[in-house]
PDB file of N, CA and C in Angstrom:
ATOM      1  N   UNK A   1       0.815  -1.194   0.000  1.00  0.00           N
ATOM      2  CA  UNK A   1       0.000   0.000   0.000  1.00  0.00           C
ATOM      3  C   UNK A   1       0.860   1.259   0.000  1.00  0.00           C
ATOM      4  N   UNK A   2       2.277   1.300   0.421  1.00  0.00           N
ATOM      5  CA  UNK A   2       2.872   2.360   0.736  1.00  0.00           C
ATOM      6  C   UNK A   2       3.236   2.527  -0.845  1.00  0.00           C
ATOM      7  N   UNK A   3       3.501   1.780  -1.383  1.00  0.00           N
ATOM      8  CA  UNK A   3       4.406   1.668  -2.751  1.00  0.00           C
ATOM      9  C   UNK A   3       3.214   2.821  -3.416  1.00  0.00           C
ATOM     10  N   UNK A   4       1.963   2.211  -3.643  1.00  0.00           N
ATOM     11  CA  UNK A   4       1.198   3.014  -4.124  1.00  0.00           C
ATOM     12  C   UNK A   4       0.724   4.289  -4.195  1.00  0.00           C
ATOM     13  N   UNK A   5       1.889   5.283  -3.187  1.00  0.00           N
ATOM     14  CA  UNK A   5       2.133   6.649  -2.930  1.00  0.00           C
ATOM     15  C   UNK A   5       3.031   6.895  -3.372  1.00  0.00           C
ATOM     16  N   UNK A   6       4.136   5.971  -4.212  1.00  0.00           N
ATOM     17  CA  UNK A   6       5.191   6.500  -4.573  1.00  0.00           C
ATOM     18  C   UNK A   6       5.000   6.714  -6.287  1.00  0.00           C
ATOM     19  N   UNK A   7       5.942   7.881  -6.805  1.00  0.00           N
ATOM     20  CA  UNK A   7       6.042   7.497  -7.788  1.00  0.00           C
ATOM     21  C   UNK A   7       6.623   6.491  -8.507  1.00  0.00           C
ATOM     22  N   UNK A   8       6.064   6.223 -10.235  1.00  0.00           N
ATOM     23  CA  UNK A   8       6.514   4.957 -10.548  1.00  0.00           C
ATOM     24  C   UNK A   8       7.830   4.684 -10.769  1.00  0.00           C
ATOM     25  N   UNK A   9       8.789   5.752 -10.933  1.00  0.00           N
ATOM     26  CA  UNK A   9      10.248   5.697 -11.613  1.00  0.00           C
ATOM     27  C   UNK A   9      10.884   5.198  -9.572  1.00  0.00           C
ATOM     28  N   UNK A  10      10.275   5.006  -8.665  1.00  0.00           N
ATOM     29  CA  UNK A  10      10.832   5.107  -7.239  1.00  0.00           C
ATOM     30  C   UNK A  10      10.067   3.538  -7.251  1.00  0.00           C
ATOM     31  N   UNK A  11       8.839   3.304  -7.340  1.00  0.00           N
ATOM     32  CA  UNK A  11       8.827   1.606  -7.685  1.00  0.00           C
ATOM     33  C   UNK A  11       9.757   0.765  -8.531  1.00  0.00           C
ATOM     34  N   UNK A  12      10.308   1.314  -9.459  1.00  0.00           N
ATOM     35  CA  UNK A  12      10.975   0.410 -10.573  1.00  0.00           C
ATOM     36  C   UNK A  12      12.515   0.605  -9.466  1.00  0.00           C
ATOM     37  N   UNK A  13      12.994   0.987  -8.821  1.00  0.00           N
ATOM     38  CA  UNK A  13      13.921   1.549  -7.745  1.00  0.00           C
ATOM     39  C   UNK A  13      13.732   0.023  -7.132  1.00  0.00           C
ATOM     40  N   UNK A  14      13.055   0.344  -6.480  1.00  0.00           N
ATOM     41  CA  UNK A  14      12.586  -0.410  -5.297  1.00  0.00           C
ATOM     42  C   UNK A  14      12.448  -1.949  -5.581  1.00  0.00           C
ATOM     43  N   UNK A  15      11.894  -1.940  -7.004  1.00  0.00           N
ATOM     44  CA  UNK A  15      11.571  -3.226  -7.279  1.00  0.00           C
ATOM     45  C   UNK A  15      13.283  -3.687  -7.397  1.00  0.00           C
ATOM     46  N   UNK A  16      14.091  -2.756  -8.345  1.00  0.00           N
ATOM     47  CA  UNK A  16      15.379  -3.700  -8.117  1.00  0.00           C
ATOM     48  C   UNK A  16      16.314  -3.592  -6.440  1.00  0.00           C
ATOM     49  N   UNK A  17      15.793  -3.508  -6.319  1.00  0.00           N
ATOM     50  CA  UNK A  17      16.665  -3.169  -4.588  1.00  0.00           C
ATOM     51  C   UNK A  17      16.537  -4.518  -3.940  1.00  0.00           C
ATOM     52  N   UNK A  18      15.912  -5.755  -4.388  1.00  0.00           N
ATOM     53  CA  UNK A  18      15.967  -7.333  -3.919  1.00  0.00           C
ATOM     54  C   UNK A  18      15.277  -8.077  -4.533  1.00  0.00           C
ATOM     55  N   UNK A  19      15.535  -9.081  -4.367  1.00  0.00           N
ATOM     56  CA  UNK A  19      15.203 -10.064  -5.285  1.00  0.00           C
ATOM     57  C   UNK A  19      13.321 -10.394  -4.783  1.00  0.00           C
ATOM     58  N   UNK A  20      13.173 -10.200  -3.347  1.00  0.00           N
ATOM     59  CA  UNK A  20      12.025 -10.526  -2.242  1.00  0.00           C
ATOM     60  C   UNK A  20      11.009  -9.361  -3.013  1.00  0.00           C
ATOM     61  N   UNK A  21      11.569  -8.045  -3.149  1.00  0.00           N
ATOM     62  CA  UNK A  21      10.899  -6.781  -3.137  1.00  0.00           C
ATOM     63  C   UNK A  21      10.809  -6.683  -4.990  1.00  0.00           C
ATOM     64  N   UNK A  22      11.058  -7.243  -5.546  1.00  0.00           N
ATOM     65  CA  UNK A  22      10.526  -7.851  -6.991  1.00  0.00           C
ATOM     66  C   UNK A  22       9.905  -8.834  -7.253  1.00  0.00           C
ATOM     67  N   UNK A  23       9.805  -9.680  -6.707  1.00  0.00           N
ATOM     68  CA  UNK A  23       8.895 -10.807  -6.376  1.00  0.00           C
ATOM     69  C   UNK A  23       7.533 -10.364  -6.366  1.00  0.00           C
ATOM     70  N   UNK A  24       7.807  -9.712  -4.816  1.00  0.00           N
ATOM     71  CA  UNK A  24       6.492  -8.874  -4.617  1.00  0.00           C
ATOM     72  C   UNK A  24       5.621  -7.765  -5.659  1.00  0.00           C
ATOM     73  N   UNK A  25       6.272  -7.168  -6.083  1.00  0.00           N
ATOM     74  CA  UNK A  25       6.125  -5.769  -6.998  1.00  0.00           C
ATOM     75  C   UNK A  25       5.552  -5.954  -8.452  1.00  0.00           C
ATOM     76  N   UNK A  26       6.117  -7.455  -8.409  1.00  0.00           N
ATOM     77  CA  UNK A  26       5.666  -7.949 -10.085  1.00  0.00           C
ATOM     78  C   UNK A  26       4.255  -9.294  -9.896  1.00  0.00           C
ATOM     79  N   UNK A  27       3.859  -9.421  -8.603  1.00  0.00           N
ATOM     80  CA  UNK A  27       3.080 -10.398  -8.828  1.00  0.00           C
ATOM     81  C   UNK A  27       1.446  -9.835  -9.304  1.00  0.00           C
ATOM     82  N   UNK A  28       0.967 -10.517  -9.965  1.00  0.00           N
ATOM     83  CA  UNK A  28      -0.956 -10.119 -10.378  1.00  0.00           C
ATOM     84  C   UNK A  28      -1.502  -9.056  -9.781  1.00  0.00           C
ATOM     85  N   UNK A  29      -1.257  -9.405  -7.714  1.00  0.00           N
ATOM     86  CA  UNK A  29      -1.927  -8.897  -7.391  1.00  0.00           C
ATOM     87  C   UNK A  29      -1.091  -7.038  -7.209  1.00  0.00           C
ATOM     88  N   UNK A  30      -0.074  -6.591  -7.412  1.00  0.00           N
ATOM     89  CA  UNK A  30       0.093  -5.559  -7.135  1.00  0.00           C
ATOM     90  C   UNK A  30      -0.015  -4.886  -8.523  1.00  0.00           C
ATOM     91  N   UNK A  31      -0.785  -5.424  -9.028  1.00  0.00           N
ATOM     92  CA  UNK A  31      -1.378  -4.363 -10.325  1.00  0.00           C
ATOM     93  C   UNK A  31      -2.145  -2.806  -9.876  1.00  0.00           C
ATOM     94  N   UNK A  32      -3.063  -3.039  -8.536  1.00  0.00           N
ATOM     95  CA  UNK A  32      -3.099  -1.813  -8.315  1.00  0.00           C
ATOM     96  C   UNK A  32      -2.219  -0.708  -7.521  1.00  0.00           C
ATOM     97  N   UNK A  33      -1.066  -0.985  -7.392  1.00  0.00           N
ATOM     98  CA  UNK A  33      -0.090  -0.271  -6.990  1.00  0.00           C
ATOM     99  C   UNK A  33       0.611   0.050  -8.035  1.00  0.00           C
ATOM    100  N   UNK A  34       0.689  -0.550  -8.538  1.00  0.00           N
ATOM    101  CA  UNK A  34       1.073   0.315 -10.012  1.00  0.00           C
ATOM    102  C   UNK A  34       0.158   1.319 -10.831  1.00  0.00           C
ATOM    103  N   UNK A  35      -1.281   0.804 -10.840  1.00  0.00           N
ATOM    104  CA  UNK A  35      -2.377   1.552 -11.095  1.00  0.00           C
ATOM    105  C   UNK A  35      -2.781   3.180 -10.681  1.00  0.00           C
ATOM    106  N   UNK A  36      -2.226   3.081  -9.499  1.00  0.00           N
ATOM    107  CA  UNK A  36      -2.045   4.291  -8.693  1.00  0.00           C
ATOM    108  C   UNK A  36      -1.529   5.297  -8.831  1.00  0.00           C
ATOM    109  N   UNK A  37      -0.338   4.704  -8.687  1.00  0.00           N
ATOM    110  CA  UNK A  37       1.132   5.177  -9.174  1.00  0.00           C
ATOM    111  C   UNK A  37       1.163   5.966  -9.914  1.00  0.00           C
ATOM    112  N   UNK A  38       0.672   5.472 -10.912  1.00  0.00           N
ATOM    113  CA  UNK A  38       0.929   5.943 -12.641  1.00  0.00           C
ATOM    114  C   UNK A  38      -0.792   6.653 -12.632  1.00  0.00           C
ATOM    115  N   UNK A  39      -2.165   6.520 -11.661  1.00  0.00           N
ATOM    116  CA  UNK A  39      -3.130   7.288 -12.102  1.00  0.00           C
ATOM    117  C   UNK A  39      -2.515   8.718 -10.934  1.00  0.00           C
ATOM    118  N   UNK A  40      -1.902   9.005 -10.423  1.00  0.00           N
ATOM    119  CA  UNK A  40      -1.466   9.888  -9.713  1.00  0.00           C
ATOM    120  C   UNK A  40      -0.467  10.811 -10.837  1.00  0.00           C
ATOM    121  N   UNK A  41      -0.293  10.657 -11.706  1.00  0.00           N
ATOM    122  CA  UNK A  41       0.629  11.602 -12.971  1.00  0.00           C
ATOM    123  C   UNK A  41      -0.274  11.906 -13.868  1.00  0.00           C
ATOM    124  N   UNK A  42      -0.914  13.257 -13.848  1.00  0.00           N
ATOM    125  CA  UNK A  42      -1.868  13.334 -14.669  1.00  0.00           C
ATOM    126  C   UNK A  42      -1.886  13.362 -16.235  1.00  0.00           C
ATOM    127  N   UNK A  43      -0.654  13.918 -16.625  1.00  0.00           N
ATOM    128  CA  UNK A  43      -0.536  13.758 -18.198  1.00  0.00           C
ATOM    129  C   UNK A  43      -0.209  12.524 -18.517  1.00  0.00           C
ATOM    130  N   UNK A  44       0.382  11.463 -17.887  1.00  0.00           N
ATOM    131  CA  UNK A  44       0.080  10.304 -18.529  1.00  0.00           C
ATOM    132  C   UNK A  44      -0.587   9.053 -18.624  1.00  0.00           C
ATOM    133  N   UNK A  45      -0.531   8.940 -20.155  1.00  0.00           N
ATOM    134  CA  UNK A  45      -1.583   8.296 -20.865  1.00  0.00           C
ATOM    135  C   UNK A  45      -1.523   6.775 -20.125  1.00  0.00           C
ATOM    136  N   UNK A  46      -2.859   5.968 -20.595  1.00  0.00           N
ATOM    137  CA  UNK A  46      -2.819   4.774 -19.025  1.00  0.00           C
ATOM    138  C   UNK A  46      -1.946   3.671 -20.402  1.00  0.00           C
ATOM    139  N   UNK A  47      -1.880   2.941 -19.072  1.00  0.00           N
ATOM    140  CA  UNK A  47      -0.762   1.800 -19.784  1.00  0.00           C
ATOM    141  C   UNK A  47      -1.951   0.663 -20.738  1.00  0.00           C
ATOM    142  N   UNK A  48      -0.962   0.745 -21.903  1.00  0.00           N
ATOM    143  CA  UNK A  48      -1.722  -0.179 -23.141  1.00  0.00           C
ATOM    144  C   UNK A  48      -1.962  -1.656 -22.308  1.00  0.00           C
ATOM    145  N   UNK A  49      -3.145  -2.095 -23.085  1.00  0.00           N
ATOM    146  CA  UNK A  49      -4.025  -3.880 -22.797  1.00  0.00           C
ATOM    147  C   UNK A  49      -2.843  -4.419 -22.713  1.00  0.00           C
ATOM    148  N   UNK A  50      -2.023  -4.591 -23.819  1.00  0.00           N
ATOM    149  CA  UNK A  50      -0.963  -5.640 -23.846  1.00  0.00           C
ATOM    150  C   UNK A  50       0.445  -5.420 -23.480  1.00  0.00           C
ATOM    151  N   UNK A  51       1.052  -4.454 -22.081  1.00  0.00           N
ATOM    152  CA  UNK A  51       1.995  -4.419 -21.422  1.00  0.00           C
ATOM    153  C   UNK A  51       1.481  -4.471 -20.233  1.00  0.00           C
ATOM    154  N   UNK A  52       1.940  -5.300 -19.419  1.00  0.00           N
ATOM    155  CA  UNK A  52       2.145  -4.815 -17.972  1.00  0.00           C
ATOM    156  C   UNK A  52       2.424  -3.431 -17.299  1.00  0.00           C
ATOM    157  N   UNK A  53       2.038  -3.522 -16.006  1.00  0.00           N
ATOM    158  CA  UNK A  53       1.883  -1.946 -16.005  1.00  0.00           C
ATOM    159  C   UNK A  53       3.840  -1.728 -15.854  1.00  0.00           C
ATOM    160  N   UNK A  54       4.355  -3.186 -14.960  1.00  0.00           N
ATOM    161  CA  UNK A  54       5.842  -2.628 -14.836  1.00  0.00           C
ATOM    162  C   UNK A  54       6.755  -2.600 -16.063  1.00  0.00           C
ATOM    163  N   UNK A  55       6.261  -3.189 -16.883  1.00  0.00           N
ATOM    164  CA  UNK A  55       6.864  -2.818 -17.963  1.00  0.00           C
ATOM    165  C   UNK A  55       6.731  -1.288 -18.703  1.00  0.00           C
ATOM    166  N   UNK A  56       5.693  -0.999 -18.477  1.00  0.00           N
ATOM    167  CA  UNK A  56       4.835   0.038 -19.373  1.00  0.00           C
ATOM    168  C   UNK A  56       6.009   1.221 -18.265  1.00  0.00           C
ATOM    169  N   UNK A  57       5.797   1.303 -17.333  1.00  0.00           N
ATOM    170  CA  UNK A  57       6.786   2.184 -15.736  1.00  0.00           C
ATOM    171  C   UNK A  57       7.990   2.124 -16.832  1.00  0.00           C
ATOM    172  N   UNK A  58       8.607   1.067 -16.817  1.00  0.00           N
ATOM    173  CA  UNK A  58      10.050   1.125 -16.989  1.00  0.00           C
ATOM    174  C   UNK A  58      10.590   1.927 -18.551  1.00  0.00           C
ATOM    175  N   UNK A  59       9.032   1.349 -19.614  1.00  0.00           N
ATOM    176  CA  UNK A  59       9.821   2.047 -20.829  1.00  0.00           C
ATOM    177  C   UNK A  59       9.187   3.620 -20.690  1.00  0.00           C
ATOM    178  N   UNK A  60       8.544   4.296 -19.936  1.00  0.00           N
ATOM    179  CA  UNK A  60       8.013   5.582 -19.782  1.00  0.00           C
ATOM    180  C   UNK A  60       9.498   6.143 -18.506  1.00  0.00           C
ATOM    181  N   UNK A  61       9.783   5.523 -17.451  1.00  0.00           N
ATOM    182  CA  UNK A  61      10.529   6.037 -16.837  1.00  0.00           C
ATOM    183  C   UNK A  61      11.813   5.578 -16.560  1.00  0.00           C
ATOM    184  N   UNK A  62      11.988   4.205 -16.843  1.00  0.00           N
ATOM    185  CA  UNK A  62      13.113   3.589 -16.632  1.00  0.00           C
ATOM    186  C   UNK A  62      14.725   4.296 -17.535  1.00  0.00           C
ATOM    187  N   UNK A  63      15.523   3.738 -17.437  1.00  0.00           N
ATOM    188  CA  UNK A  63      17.108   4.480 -17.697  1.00  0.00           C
ATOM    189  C   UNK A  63      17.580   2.803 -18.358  1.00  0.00           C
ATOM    190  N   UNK A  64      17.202   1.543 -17.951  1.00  0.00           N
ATOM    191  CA  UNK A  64      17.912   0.704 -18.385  1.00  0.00           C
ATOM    192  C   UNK A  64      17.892  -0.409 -19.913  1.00  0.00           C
ATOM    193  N   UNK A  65      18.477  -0.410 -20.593  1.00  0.00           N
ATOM    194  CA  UNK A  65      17.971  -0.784 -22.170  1.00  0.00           C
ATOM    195  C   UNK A  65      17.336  -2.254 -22.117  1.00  0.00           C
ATOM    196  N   UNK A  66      16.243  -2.440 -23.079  1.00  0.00           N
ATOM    197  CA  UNK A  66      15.722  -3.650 -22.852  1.00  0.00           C
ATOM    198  C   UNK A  66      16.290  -4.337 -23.026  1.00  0.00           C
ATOM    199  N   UNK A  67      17.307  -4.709 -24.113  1.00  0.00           N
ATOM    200  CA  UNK A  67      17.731  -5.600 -24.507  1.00  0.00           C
ATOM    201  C   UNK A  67      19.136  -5.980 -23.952  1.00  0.00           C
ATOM    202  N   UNK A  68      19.827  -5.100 -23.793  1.00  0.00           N
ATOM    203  CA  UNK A  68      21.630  -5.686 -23.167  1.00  0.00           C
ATOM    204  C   UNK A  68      21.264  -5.189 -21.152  1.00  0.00           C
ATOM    205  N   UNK A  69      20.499  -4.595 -20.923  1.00  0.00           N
ATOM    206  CA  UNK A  69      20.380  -4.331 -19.180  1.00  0.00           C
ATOM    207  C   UNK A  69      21.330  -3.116 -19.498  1.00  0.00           C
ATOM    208  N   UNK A  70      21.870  -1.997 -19.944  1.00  0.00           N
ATOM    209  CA  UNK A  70      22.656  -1.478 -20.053  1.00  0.00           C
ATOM    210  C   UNK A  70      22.030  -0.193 -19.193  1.00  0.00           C
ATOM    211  N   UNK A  71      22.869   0.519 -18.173  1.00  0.00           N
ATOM    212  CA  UNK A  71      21.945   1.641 -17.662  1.00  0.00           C
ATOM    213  C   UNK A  71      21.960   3.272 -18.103  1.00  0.00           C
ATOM    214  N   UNK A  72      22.287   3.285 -19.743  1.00  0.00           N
ATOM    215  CA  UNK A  72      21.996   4.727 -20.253  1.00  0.00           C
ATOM    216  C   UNK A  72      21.345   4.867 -22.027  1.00  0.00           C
ATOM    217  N   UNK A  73      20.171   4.006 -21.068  1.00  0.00           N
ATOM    218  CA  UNK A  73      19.312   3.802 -22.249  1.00  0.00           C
ATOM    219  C   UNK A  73      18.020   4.621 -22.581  1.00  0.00           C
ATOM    220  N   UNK A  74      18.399   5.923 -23.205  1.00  0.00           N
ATOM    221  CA  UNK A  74      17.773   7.271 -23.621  1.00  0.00           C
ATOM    222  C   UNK A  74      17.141   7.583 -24.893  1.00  0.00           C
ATOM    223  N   UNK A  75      17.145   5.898 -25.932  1.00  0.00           N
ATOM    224  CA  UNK A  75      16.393   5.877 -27.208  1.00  0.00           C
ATOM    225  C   UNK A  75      15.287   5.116 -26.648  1.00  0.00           C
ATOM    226  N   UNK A  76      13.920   5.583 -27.186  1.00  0.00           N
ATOM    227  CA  UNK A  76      12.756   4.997 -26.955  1.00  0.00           C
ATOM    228  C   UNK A  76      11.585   5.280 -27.898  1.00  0.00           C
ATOM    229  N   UNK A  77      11.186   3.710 -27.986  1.00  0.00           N
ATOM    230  CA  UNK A  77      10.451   3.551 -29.159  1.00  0.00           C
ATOM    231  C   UNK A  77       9.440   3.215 -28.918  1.00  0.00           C
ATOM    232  N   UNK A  78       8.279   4.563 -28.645  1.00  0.00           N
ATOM    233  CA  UNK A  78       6.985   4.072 -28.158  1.00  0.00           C
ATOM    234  C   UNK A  78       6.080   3.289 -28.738  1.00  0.00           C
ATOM    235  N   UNK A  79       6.087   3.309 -29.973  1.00  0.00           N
ATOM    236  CA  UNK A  79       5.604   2.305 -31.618  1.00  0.00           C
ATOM    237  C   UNK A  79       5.629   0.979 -30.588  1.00  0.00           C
ATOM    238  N   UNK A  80       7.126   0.751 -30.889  1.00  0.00           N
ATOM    239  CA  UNK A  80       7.912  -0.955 -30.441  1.00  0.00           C
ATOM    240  C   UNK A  80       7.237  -1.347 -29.564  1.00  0.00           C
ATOM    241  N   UNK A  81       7.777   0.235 -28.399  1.00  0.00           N
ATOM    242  CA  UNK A  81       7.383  -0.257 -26.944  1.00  0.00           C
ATOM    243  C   UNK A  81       8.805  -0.806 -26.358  1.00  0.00           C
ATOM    244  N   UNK A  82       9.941  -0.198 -26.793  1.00  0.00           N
ATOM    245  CA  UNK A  82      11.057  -0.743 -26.472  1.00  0.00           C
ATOM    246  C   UNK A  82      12.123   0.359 -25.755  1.00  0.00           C
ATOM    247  N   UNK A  83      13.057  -0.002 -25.194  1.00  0.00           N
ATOM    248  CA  UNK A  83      13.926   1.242 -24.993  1.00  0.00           C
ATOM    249  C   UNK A  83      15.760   0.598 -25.237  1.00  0.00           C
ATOM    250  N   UNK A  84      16.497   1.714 -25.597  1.00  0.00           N
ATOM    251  CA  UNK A  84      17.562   0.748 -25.980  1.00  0.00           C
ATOM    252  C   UNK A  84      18.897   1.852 -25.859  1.00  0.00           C
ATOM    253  N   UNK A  85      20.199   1.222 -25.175  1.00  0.00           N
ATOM    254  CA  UNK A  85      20.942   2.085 -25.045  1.00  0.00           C
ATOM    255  C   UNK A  85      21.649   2.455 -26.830  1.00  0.00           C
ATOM    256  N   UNK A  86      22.654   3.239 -26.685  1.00  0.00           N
ATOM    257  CA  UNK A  86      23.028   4.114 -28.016  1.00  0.00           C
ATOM    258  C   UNK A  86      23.580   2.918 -28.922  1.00  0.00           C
ATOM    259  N   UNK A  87      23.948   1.932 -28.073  1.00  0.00           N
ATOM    260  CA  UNK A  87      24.944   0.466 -29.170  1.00  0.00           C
ATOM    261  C   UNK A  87      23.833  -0.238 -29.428  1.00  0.00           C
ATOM    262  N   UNK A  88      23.179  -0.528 -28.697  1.00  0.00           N
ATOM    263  CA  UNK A  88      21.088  -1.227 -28.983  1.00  0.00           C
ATOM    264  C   UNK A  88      20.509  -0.928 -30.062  1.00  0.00           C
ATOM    265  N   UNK A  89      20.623   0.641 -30.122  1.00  0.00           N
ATOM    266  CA  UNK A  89      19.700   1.312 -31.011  1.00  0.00           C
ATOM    267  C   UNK A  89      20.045   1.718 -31.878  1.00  0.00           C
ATOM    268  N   UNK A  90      21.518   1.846 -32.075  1.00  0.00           N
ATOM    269  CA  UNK A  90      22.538   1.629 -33.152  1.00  0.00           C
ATOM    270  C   UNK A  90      22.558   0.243 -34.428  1.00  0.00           C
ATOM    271  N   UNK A  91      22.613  -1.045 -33.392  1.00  0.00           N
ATOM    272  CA  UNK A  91      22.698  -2.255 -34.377  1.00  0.00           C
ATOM    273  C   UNK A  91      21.535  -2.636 -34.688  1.00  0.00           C
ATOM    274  N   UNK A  92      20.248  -2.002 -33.783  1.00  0.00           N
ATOM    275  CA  UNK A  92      19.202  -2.069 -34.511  1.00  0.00           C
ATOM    276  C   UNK A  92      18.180  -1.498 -35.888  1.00  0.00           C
ATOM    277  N   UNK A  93      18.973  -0.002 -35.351  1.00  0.00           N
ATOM    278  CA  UNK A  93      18.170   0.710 -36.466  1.00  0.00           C
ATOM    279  C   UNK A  93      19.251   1.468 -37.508  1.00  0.00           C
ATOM    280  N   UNK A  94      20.588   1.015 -37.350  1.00  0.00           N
ATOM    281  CA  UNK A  94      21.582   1.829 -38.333  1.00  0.00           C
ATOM    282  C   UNK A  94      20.963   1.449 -40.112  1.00  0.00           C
ATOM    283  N   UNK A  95      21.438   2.546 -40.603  1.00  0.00           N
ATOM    284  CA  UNK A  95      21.328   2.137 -42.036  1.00  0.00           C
ATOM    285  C   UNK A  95      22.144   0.965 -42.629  1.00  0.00           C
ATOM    286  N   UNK A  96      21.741   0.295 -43.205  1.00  0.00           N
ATOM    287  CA  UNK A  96      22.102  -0.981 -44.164  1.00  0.00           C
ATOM    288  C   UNK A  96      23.678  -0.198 -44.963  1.00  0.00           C
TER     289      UNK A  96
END
């Protein structure tokens, strides 16, 4: 319940801060703590049917790239739904 006063970029924190306190953070039932979270920021838009809400947190606020875990990952592809550091988003989207 406390989580659900925090903002979401301080859940995605929290969630990595143990293995116990991700467990927790990602199971079914703390969907409405995330719900909260994120209905407590008024300009943003609610998280799409087909992401999770901690996923949806991480590519709206998160820093770390989806694909290598890399932590200065500042390209984001709301289309995809992906986020990716500069070598990520480099071998992904460079020209041929």
């Amino acid at each position: 319940q406390i989580a659900s006063h925090m903002h979401p970029l301080d859940i995605i924190q929290l969630s990595l801060a143990s293995r116990s306190l991700r467990t927790i953070l990602t199971l079914r039932q703390s969907r409405v703590t995330w719900l909260r979270a994120s209905n407590a920021i008024p300009e943003l838009p609610p998280c799409p049917d087909d992401m999770s809400e901690i996923r949806y947190a991480m590519l709206v606020f998160g820093v770390h790239c989806f694909s290598c875990g890399a932590k200065d990952a500042f390209s984001v592809d709301y289309a995809l739904r992906v986020r990716y550091c500069e070598n990520c988003y480099n071998a992904r989207y460079a020209p041929l």
